[in-house]
């Protein structure tokens, strides 16, 4: 067990490597996953409804229309968002060009007087200057509300004219506009509220989002788990492969095979711990986004967790193989990143399988990442479907990759031990202080 404990110490001493490959890579994948999870959570509108409101700006240039414009703003505020775009021509041009508001209503100078004259003489009514947004229909709908307000104000002003037998004046229009607002405020049915009925499928929608989020996050571990376990294992076992260390190990009474097994076991334990941490965070992310953990079937959690552990062990096996080549740290990092990215882009995680070229699918099937993702898809719980047999078959292929990596590593180790430069020197060499 001494070699086992020493290997663990060597692993934990690689703080920078752990920070980069275990912490940073996993955080990067979790960040990408979190973006998708929050979109899933926000897209679930089955339990609430928020009506979209148009952004409307009302610009008053009429010296006698202050009360009329104020009443118009109060009328529009019930269903629109009032915004300020300024009053100068430059401000209005900028707002129109930048599409800052869905509707800009400009009350020209003398509008109230001209409207009063038109109502008194039964003439043509003046027009408001309006700018409607070109990106949606909200501005057009808001313009209909402006027309409704003017129609109600005109009716109220004509009713007052009929009662008083007096001409319609700007003051009468302002009074009529205020009367319209007061009448609508007292009428409970003037602004009907939207009632939202409970959707019986709302809970299942959230549960489906939670399941999708978890499965997606688990599959995104195909790159960081492989790269992290490969690099950490290769560098840790390389520490025992230095010429002086190797000679001392060969001279010890302990069998070389037992020492290598303890080194591998320590790295396997490290990989299993990393994969379990990744598994735990994958479960926590949907919950943090407000999705119910109950939406993820228990078999999906257990089977996918086992897949993550087995896949991490394959990463350890690949690191063992690389360490038997006595590659330096630069080569190990390069191999881990190139191999990890190749596995990720051909596994069906980065791109949907139906969008991948056939050659990429063929390459993916020759790598462990494809079968890891297939094993998770086999137990993803969609429509309650759990195929334990297919999961076992896919993981058997994943483990087969690990066995192949170990066999190749042993073959490389045998070739390395047969090299003549590894023989012990004839005289004892003293290390310099």
Short mmCIF file of C-alpha atoms in Angstrom, two decimals:
data_model
loop_
_atom_site.label_atom_id
_atom_site.label_comp_id
_atom_site.label_asym_id
_atom_site.label_seq_id
_atom_site.Cartn_x
_atom_site.Cartn_y
_atom_site.Cartn_z
CA UNK A 1 0.00 0.00 0.00
CA UNK A 2 3.01 2.29 0.28
CA UNK A 3 3.13 2.75 -3.50
CA UNK A 4 -0.63 3.36 -3.55
CA UNK A 5 -0.37 6.16 -0.98
CA UNK A 6 2.68 7.63 -2.67
CA UNK A 7 0.83 7.75 -5.99
CA UNK A 8 -2.06 9.59 -4.38
CA UNK A 9 0.37 12.13 -2.94
CA UNK A 10 1.96 12.59 -6.36
CA UNK A 11 -1.49 13.09 -7.90
CA UNK A 12 -2.55 15.67 -5.35
CA UNK A 13 0.79 17.47 -5.68
CA UNK A 14 -0.05 18.35 -9.29
CA UNK A 15 -2.11 21.35 -8.22
CA UNK A 16 -1.75 23.32 -11.45
CA UNK A 17 -2.72 20.34 -13.60
CA UNK A 18 -5.74 19.62 -11.40
CA UNK A 19 -6.73 23.29 -11.52
CA UNK A 20 -6.56 23.38 -15.31
CA UNK A 21 -7.91 19.99 -16.33
CA UNK A 22 -10.22 19.05 -13.48
CA UNK A 23 -11.51 22.41 -12.28
CA UNK A 24 -11.28 24.68 -15.32
CA UNK A 25 -12.36 22.21 -18.01
CA UNK A 26 -15.28 20.98 -15.93
CA UNK A 27 -16.32 24.54 -15.11
CA UNK A 28 -16.19 25.42 -18.79
CA UNK A 29 -18.52 22.53 -19.63
CA UNK A 30 -20.79 23.41 -16.73
CA UNK A 31 -20.90 27.00 -17.97
CA UNK A 32 -22.01 25.89 -21.42
CA UNK A 33 -24.50 23.52 -19.89
CA UNK A 34 -25.83 26.21 -17.54
CA UNK A 35 -26.62 28.46 -20.49
CA UNK A 36 -28.68 25.72 -22.11
CA UNK A 37 -30.33 24.77 -18.82
CA UNK A 38 -31.44 28.33 -18.08
CA UNK A 39 -32.92 28.53 -21.57
CA UNK A 40 -34.83 25.32 -20.91
CA UNK A 41 -36.08 26.68 -17.61
CA UNK A 42 -37.08 30.05 -19.07
CA UNK A 43 -38.85 28.50 -22.07
CA UNK A 44 -41.28 26.68 -19.78
CA UNK A 45 -44.26 29.08 -19.80
CA UNK A 46 -46.92 26.54 -18.91
CA UNK A 47 -47.37 27.88 -15.37
CA UNK A 48 -47.32 31.62 -15.96
CA UNK A 49 -48.20 34.18 -18.59
CA UNK A 50 -46.75 37.59 -19.21
CA UNK A 51 -48.37 39.63 -21.95
CA UNK A 52 -45.95 41.52 -24.15
CA UNK A 53 -46.26 45.29 -24.05
CA UNK A 54 -45.36 47.77 -26.73
CA UNK A 55 -42.86 50.54 -26.02
CA UNK A 56 -44.62 53.81 -26.82
CA UNK A 57 -43.31 57.37 -26.75
CA UNK A 58 -45.71 60.34 -26.78
CA UNK A 59 -44.15 63.67 -27.72
CA UNK A 60 -46.22 66.80 -27.11
CA UNK A 61 -45.59 69.89 -29.22
CA UNK A 62 -49.04 71.44 -28.69
CA UNK A 63 -49.11 74.33 -26.25
CA UNK A 64 -52.84 73.80 -25.52
CA UNK A 65 -52.83 70.00 -25.42
CA UNK A 66 -51.10 69.26 -22.14
CA UNK A 67 -54.13 67.70 -20.47
CA UNK A 68 -55.14 65.82 -23.61
CA UNK A 69 -51.65 64.34 -24.01
CA UNK A 70 -51.48 63.52 -20.30
CA UNK A 71 -54.77 61.65 -20.53
CA UNK A 72 -53.50 59.84 -23.63
CA UNK A 73 -50.38 58.71 -21.77
CA UNK A 74 -52.48 57.51 -18.85
CA UNK A 75 -54.73 55.59 -21.24
CA UNK A 76 -51.79 53.93 -22.99
CA UNK A 77 -49.96 53.11 -19.75
CA UNK A 78 -52.48 50.36 -18.99
CA UNK A 79 -51.24 48.15 -21.83
CA UNK A 80 -48.02 49.79 -23.02
CA UNK A 81 -44.62 50.74 -21.67
CA UNK A 82 -44.13 54.49 -21.93
CA UNK A 83 -40.60 55.51 -22.88
CA UNK A 84 -38.89 58.86 -23.29
CA UNK A 85 -37.14 59.49 -26.60
CA UNK A 86 -36.56 63.23 -26.26
CA UNK A 87 -38.28 66.09 -28.03
CA UNK A 88 -35.81 67.44 -30.59
CA UNK A 89 -35.86 66.39 -34.21
CA UNK A 90 -32.45 64.76 -33.81
CA UNK A 91 -33.67 62.73 -30.83
CA UNK A 92 -36.72 61.55 -32.73
CA UNK A 93 -34.69 60.61 -35.81
CA UNK A 94 -32.26 58.65 -33.64
CA UNK A 95 -35.10 56.83 -31.88
CA UNK A 96 -36.78 55.97 -35.17
CA UNK A 97 -33.54 54.77 -36.78
CA UNK A 98 -32.51 52.68 -33.77
CA UNK A 99 -35.99 51.20 -33.34
CA UNK A 100 -35.97 52.32 -29.70
CA UNK A 101 -39.77 52.40 -29.47
CA UNK A 102 -42.49 50.36 -31.14
CA UNK A 103 -44.57 53.48 -31.65
CA UNK A 104 -43.74 57.19 -31.51
CA UNK A 105 -46.75 59.52 -31.33
CA UNK A 106 -46.07 63.20 -32.02
CA UNK A 107 -48.85 65.67 -31.17
CA UNK A 108 -48.16 68.62 -33.52
CA UNK A 109 -48.52 72.24 -32.53
CA UNK A 110 -52.14 73.41 -32.74
CA UNK A 111 -53.54 69.87 -32.84
CA UNK A 112 -56.02 70.40 -29.99
CA UNK A 113 -57.38 73.61 -31.52
CA UNK A 114 -57.70 72.06 -34.99
CA UNK A 115 -59.48 69.02 -33.54
CA UNK A 116 -61.90 71.24 -31.63
CA UNK A 117 -62.64 73.26 -34.79
CA UNK A 118 -63.21 70.08 -36.78
CA UNK A 119 -65.69 68.76 -34.23
CA UNK A 120 -67.53 72.08 -34.07
CA UNK A 121 -67.78 72.53 -37.85
CA UNK A 122 -68.03 68.83 -38.71
CA UNK A 123 -64.84 69.16 -40.73
CA UNK A 124 -61.86 66.94 -41.39
CA UNK A 125 -60.01 65.95 -38.24
CA UNK A 126 -56.27 66.60 -38.03
CA UNK A 127 -53.83 63.70 -37.97
CA UNK A 128 -51.20 62.80 -35.43
CA UNK A 129 -47.63 62.22 -36.59
CA UNK A 130 -46.80 58.59 -35.84
CA UNK A 131 -43.76 56.40 -36.46
CA UNK A 132 -44.45 52.66 -36.27
CA UNK A 133 -41.65 50.16 -35.72
CA UNK A 134 -40.75 47.99 -38.67
CA UNK A 135 -39.74 44.94 -36.61
CA UNK A 136 -43.08 43.80 -35.21
CA UNK A 137 -46.80 44.31 -34.88
CA UNK A 138 -46.73 45.76 -31.37
CA UNK A 139 -46.49 49.31 -32.71
CA UNK A 140 -49.51 48.82 -34.97
CA UNK A 141 -51.52 47.41 -32.08
CA UNK A 142 -50.53 50.37 -29.90
CA UNK A 143 -51.63 52.75 -32.67
CA UNK A 144 -55.08 51.16 -32.52
CA UNK A 145 -55.19 52.06 -28.82
CA UNK A 146 -54.32 55.67 -29.68
CA UNK A 147 -57.18 55.70 -32.18
CA UNK A 148 -59.50 54.25 -29.53
CA UNK A 149 -58.58 56.99 -27.09
CA UNK A 150 -59.22 59.72 -29.66
CA UNK A 151 -62.53 58.11 -30.63
CA UNK A 152 -63.71 57.98 -27.01
CA UNK A 153 -62.57 61.57 -26.45
CA UNK A 154 -64.42 62.75 -29.56
CA UNK A 155 -67.62 60.98 -28.47
CA UNK A 156 -67.40 62.51 -24.98
CA UNK A 157 -66.74 65.99 -26.40
CA UNK A 158 -69.69 65.76 -28.81
CA UNK A 159 -71.91 64.55 -25.97
CA UNK A 160 -70.94 67.57 -23.90
CA UNK A 161 -71.57 69.84 -26.91
CA UNK A 162 -75.05 68.38 -27.29
CA UNK A 163 -75.83 69.08 -23.65
CA UNK A 164 -74.36 72.59 -23.48
CA UNK A 165 -75.11 73.72 -27.05
CA UNK A 166 -71.66 75.34 -27.01
CA UNK A 167 -68.82 75.04 -29.48
CA UNK A 168 -66.09 72.51 -28.79
CA UNK A 169 -62.98 74.24 -27.47
CA UNK A 170 -59.51 72.93 -26.53
CA UNK A 171 -60.54 73.20 -22.88
CA UNK A 172 -63.64 71.10 -23.62
CA UNK A 173 -61.46 68.50 -25.31
CA UNK A 174 -59.16 68.36 -22.29
CA UNK A 175 -62.19 67.96 -20.03
CA UNK A 176 -63.55 65.21 -22.27
CA UNK A 177 -60.21 63.37 -22.18
CA UNK A 178 -60.16 63.50 -18.39
CA UNK A 179 -63.75 62.26 -18.29
CA UNK A 180 -62.80 59.28 -20.47
CA UNK A 181 -59.98 58.31 -18.08
CA UNK A 182 -62.20 58.69 -15.02
CA UNK A 183 -65.02 56.67 -16.58
CA UNK A 184 -62.69 53.84 -17.53
CA UNK A 185 -61.08 53.86 -14.10
CA UNK A 186 -64.49 53.34 -12.48
CA UNK A 187 -65.44 50.56 -14.89
CA UNK A 188 -64.04 47.20 -13.70
CA UNK A 189 -64.54 45.67 -17.14
CA UNK A 190 -62.73 48.39 -19.04
CA UNK A 191 -59.36 46.71 -18.59
CA UNK A 192 -60.13 42.99 -18.34
CA UNK A 193 -57.52 40.89 -16.59
CA UNK A 194 -56.05 37.82 -18.24
CA UNK A 195 -56.93 34.69 -16.32
CA UNK A 196 -54.48 31.80 -16.61
CA UNK A 197 -55.83 28.32 -16.08
CA UNK A 198 -53.63 25.69 -14.50
CA UNK A 199 -52.09 23.44 -17.11
CA UNK A 200 -52.22 19.78 -16.07
CA UNK A 201 -49.07 19.20 -18.11
CA UNK A 202 -47.09 22.01 -16.49
CA UNK A 203 -45.37 19.75 -13.97
CA UNK A 204 -44.49 17.20 -16.62
CA UNK A 205 -43.04 19.94 -18.82
CA UNK A 206 -40.67 21.01 -16.06
CA UNK A 207 -39.78 17.41 -15.30
CA UNK A 208 -38.98 16.80 -18.95
CA UNK A 209 -36.77 19.90 -18.98
CA UNK A 210 -34.96 18.63 -15.87
CA UNK A 211 -34.35 15.24 -17.48
CA UNK A 212 -33.09 16.81 -20.71
CA UNK A 213 -30.80 19.18 -18.80
CA UNK A 214 -29.26 16.40 -16.74
CA UNK A 215 -28.67 14.04 -19.68
CA UNK A 216 -27.12 16.86 -21.70
CA UNK A 217 -24.77 17.83 -18.86
CA UNK A 218 -23.73 14.23 -18.23
CA UNK A 219 -22.86 13.71 -21.89
CA UNK A 220 -20.81 16.91 -21.94
CA UNK A 221 -18.38 15.21 -19.56
CA UNK A 222 -17.01 13.26 -22.52
CA UNK A 223 -14.17 15.77 -22.98
CA UNK A 224 -13.14 17.02 -19.50
CA UNK A 225 -13.23 13.59 -17.84
CA UNK A 226 -11.09 11.99 -20.54
CA UNK A 227 -8.57 14.83 -20.72
CA UNK A 228 -8.29 15.26 -16.94
CA UNK A 229 -7.83 11.59 -16.09
CA UNK A 230 -5.43 11.03 -19.00
CA UNK A 231 -3.14 13.92 -18.06
CA UNK A 232 -3.19 13.34 -14.31
CA UNK A 233 -2.58 9.60 -14.68
CA UNK A 234 0.18 9.96 -17.26
CA UNK A 235 2.07 12.61 -15.29
CA UNK A 236 1.67 10.78 -11.98
CA UNK A 237 2.94 7.50 -13.38
CA UNK A 238 5.70 9.30 -15.25
CA UNK A 239 7.01 10.37 -11.85
CA UNK A 240 7.78 6.69 -11.21
CA UNK A 241 9.32 6.25 -14.66
CA UNK A 242 12.36 8.46 -14.19
CA UNK A 243 15.54 6.46 -14.72
CA UNK A 244 16.87 6.79 -11.16
CA UNK A 245 13.47 6.06 -9.60
CA UNK A 246 12.95 3.09 -11.88
CA UNK A 247 16.30 1.56 -10.95
CA UNK A 248 15.50 1.87 -7.25
CA UNK A 249 12.09 0.29 -7.78
CA UNK A 250 13.58 -2.58 -9.76
CA UNK A 251 16.13 -3.13 -6.99
CA UNK A 252 13.44 -3.30 -4.28
CA UNK A 253 12.08 -6.66 -3.10
CA UNK A 254 8.55 -5.73 -4.21
CA UNK A 255 7.39 -7.16 -7.53
CA UNK A 256 7.23 -4.59 -10.32
CA UNK A 257 3.80 -5.73 -11.42
CA UNK A 258 2.36 -5.17 -7.94
CA UNK A 259 3.79 -1.64 -7.84
CA UNK A 260 2.31 -0.79 -11.23
CA UNK A 261 -1.06 -2.17 -10.12
CA UNK A 262 -0.99 0.04 -7.02
CA UNK A 263 -0.11 3.06 -9.12
CA UNK A 264 -2.97 2.29 -11.48
CA UNK A 265 -5.38 1.69 -8.58
CA UNK A 266 -4.54 5.07 -7.05
CA UNK A 267 -5.10 6.81 -10.39
CA UNK A 268 -8.35 4.86 -10.85
CA UNK A 269 -9.55 6.02 -7.43
CA UNK A 270 -8.71 9.60 -8.37
CA UNK A 271 -10.61 9.26 -11.66
CA UNK A 272 -13.63 7.74 -9.93
CA UNK A 273 -13.75 10.60 -7.42
CA UNK A 274 -13.55 13.19 -10.20
CA UNK A 275 -16.33 11.47 -12.15
CA UNK A 276 -18.56 11.25 -9.06
CA UNK A 277 -18.03 14.96 -8.40
CA UNK A 278 -18.99 15.69 -12.00
CA UNK A 279 -22.04 13.47 -11.58
CA UNK A 280 -23.12 15.32 -8.45
CA UNK A 281 -22.80 18.75 -10.05
CA UNK A 282 -24.70 17.48 -13.11
CA UNK A 283 -27.61 16.67 -10.81
CA UNK A 284 -27.34 19.99 -8.97
CA UNK A 285 -27.41 22.27 -12.03
CA UNK A 286 -31.05 21.58 -13.04
CA UNK A 287 -32.12 22.05 -9.42
CA UNK A 288 -30.24 25.37 -9.25
CA UNK A 289 -32.14 26.49 -12.37
CA UNK A 290 -35.47 25.77 -10.67
CA UNK A 291 -36.17 22.43 -12.33
CA UNK A 292 -37.41 19.52 -10.21
CA UNK A 293 -34.95 16.71 -9.51
CA UNK A 294 -37.96 14.39 -9.50
CA UNK A 295 -38.12 14.80 -13.27
CA UNK A 296 -34.96 12.70 -13.63
CA UNK A 297 -35.79 8.98 -13.28
CA UNK A 298 -33.77 7.22 -10.59
CA UNK A 299 -32.51 4.52 -13.02
CA UNK A 300 -31.26 7.29 -15.31
CA UNK A 301 -29.30 8.82 -12.44
CA UNK A 302 -27.76 5.53 -11.34
CA UNK A 303 -26.96 4.12 -14.77
CA UNK A 304 -25.51 7.39 -16.07
CA UNK A 305 -23.44 7.79 -12.90
CA UNK A 306 -21.99 4.33 -13.47
CA UNK A 307 -21.27 5.28 -17.10
CA UNK A 308 -19.34 8.35 -15.95
CA UNK A 309 -17.22 6.27 -13.56
CA UNK A 310 -16.48 3.63 -16.20
CA UNK A 311 -15.60 6.29 -18.74
CA UNK A 312 -13.23 7.95 -16.27
CA UNK A 313 -11.52 4.58 -15.74
CA UNK A 314 -10.99 4.34 -19.49
CA UNK A 315 -9.36 7.77 -19.32
CA UNK A 316 -7.08 6.42 -16.59
CA UNK A 317 -6.23 3.46 -18.80
CA UNK A 318 -5.34 5.77 -21.68
CA UNK A 319 -3.15 7.79 -19.32
CA UNK A 320 -1.44 4.58 -18.24
CA UNK A 321 -0.74 3.76 -21.88
CA UNK A 322 0.77 7.21 -22.51
CA UNK A 323 2.91 6.97 -19.37
CA UNK A 324 4.44 3.72 -20.62
CA UNK A 325 5.76 5.68 -23.61
CA UNK A 326 7.76 7.91 -21.22
CA UNK A 327 6.35 11.01 -22.93
CA UNK A 328 7.25 14.35 -21.40
CA UNK A 329 4.65 16.73 -19.95
CA UNK A 330 4.37 18.79 -23.14
CA UNK A 331 3.60 15.70 -25.21
CA UNK A 332 1.14 14.43 -22.60
CA UNK A 333 -0.78 17.72 -22.62
CA UNK A 334 -0.84 17.81 -26.41
CA UNK A 335 -2.06 14.21 -26.68
CA UNK A 336 -4.75 14.76 -24.03
CA UNK A 337 -6.18 17.85 -25.71
CA UNK A 338 -6.08 16.54 -29.26
CA UNK A 339 -7.45 13.14 -28.29
CA UNK A 340 -10.10 14.66 -26.00
CA UNK A 341 -11.34 17.13 -28.61
CA UNK A 342 -11.40 14.42 -31.27
CA UNK A 343 -13.49 12.22 -29.00
CA UNK A 344 -15.87 15.07 -28.14
CA UNK A 345 -16.49 16.21 -31.71
CA UNK A 346 -17.11 12.67 -32.94
CA UNK A 347 -19.20 11.47 -30.00
CA UNK A 348 -22.46 13.18 -30.95
CA UNK A 349 -22.24 15.67 -28.08
CA UNK A 350 -20.98 18.74 -29.93
CA UNK A 351 -23.23 18.16 -32.96
CA UNK A 352 -26.47 16.24 -33.45
CA UNK A 353 -25.75 12.84 -34.95
CA UNK A 354 -28.07 13.43 -37.92
CA UNK A 355 -25.98 16.51 -38.84
CA UNK A 356 -22.60 14.77 -38.62
CA UNK A 357 -20.86 13.60 -41.81
CA UNK A 358 -20.70 9.85 -42.22
CA UNK A 359 -16.92 9.83 -41.88
CA UNK A 360 -17.17 11.52 -38.47
CA UNK A 361 -19.62 8.88 -37.30
CA UNK A 362 -17.23 6.14 -38.42
CA UNK A 363 -14.35 7.79 -36.56
CA UNK A 364 -16.56 8.27 -33.51
CA UNK A 365 -17.41 4.58 -33.36
CA UNK A 366 -13.69 3.83 -33.20
CA UNK A 367 -13.36 5.92 -30.03
CA UNK A 368 -14.79 5.42 -26.52
CA UNK A 369 -16.69 8.72 -26.38
CA UNK A 370 -19.31 7.56 -28.90
CA UNK A 371 -20.21 4.48 -26.89
CA UNK A 372 -20.20 6.45 -23.64
CA UNK A 373 -22.81 8.84 -25.04
CA UNK A 374 -24.79 5.94 -26.49
CA UNK A 375 -24.86 4.28 -23.07
CA UNK A 376 -26.37 7.43 -21.53
CA UNK A 377 -28.89 7.74 -24.36
CA UNK A 378 -29.94 4.14 -23.72
CA UNK A 379 -31.08 5.08 -20.21
CA UNK A 380 -32.04 8.74 -20.74
CA UNK A 381 -35.56 8.07 -19.47
CA UNK A 382 -37.36 9.64 -22.43
CA UNK A 383 -41.00 8.54 -22.18
CA UNK A 384 -39.92 6.33 -19.30
CA UNK A 385 -37.68 4.24 -21.56
CA UNK A 386 -34.74 2.52 -19.84
CA UNK A 387 -32.83 -0.07 -21.90
CA UNK A 388 -30.49 -1.72 -19.42
CA UNK A 389 -29.34 -4.29 -21.98
CA UNK A 390 -28.25 -1.66 -24.49
CA UNK A 391 -26.60 0.31 -21.67
CA UNK A 392 -24.62 -2.76 -20.64
CA UNK A 393 -23.57 -3.51 -24.22
CA UNK A 394 -22.35 0.05 -24.81
CA UNK A 395 -20.42 0.14 -21.54
CA UNK A 396 -18.87 -3.23 -22.36
CA UNK A 397 -17.45 -1.62 -25.50
CA UNK A 398 -16.23 1.34 -23.43
CA UNK A 399 -14.47 -1.03 -21.02
CA UNK A 400 -13.02 -2.89 -23.98
CA UNK A 401 -11.27 0.32 -25.00
CA UNK A 402 -9.82 0.48 -21.50
CA UNK A 403 -8.55 -3.09 -21.76
CA UNK A 404 -6.95 -2.30 -25.12
CA UNK A 405 -5.24 0.77 -23.67
CA UNK A 406 -3.89 -1.26 -20.74
CA UNK A 407 -2.61 -4.01 -23.04
CA UNK A 408 -0.89 -1.46 -25.24
CA UNK A 409 0.62 0.15 -22.17
CA UNK A 410 1.98 -3.18 -20.95
CA UNK A 411 3.45 -3.83 -24.38
CA UNK A 412 5.12 -0.42 -24.38
CA UNK A 413 6.42 -1.08 -20.85
CA UNK A 414 7.99 -4.36 -21.92
CA UNK A 415 9.69 -2.67 -24.85
CA UNK A 416 10.97 0.07 -22.58
CA UNK A 417 12.41 -2.38 -20.03
CA UNK A 418 14.24 -4.18 -22.80
CA UNK A 419 16.17 -1.06 -23.79
CA UNK A 420 19.85 -1.41 -22.86
CA UNK A 421 20.21 2.15 -21.56
CA UNK A 422 17.97 1.27 -18.62
CA UNK A 423 20.53 -1.15 -17.22
CA UNK A 424 22.06 -0.15 -13.87
CA UNK A 425 25.54 1.42 -14.06
CA UNK A 426 28.55 -0.51 -12.86
CA UNK A 427 29.40 2.02 -10.13
CA UNK A 428 27.17 3.64 -7.58
CA UNK A 429 26.31 7.24 -8.45
CA UNK A 430 25.91 9.71 -5.60
CA UNK A 431 23.33 12.39 -5.99
CA UNK A 432 24.51 15.95 -5.62
CA UNK A 433 23.26 17.85 -2.60
#
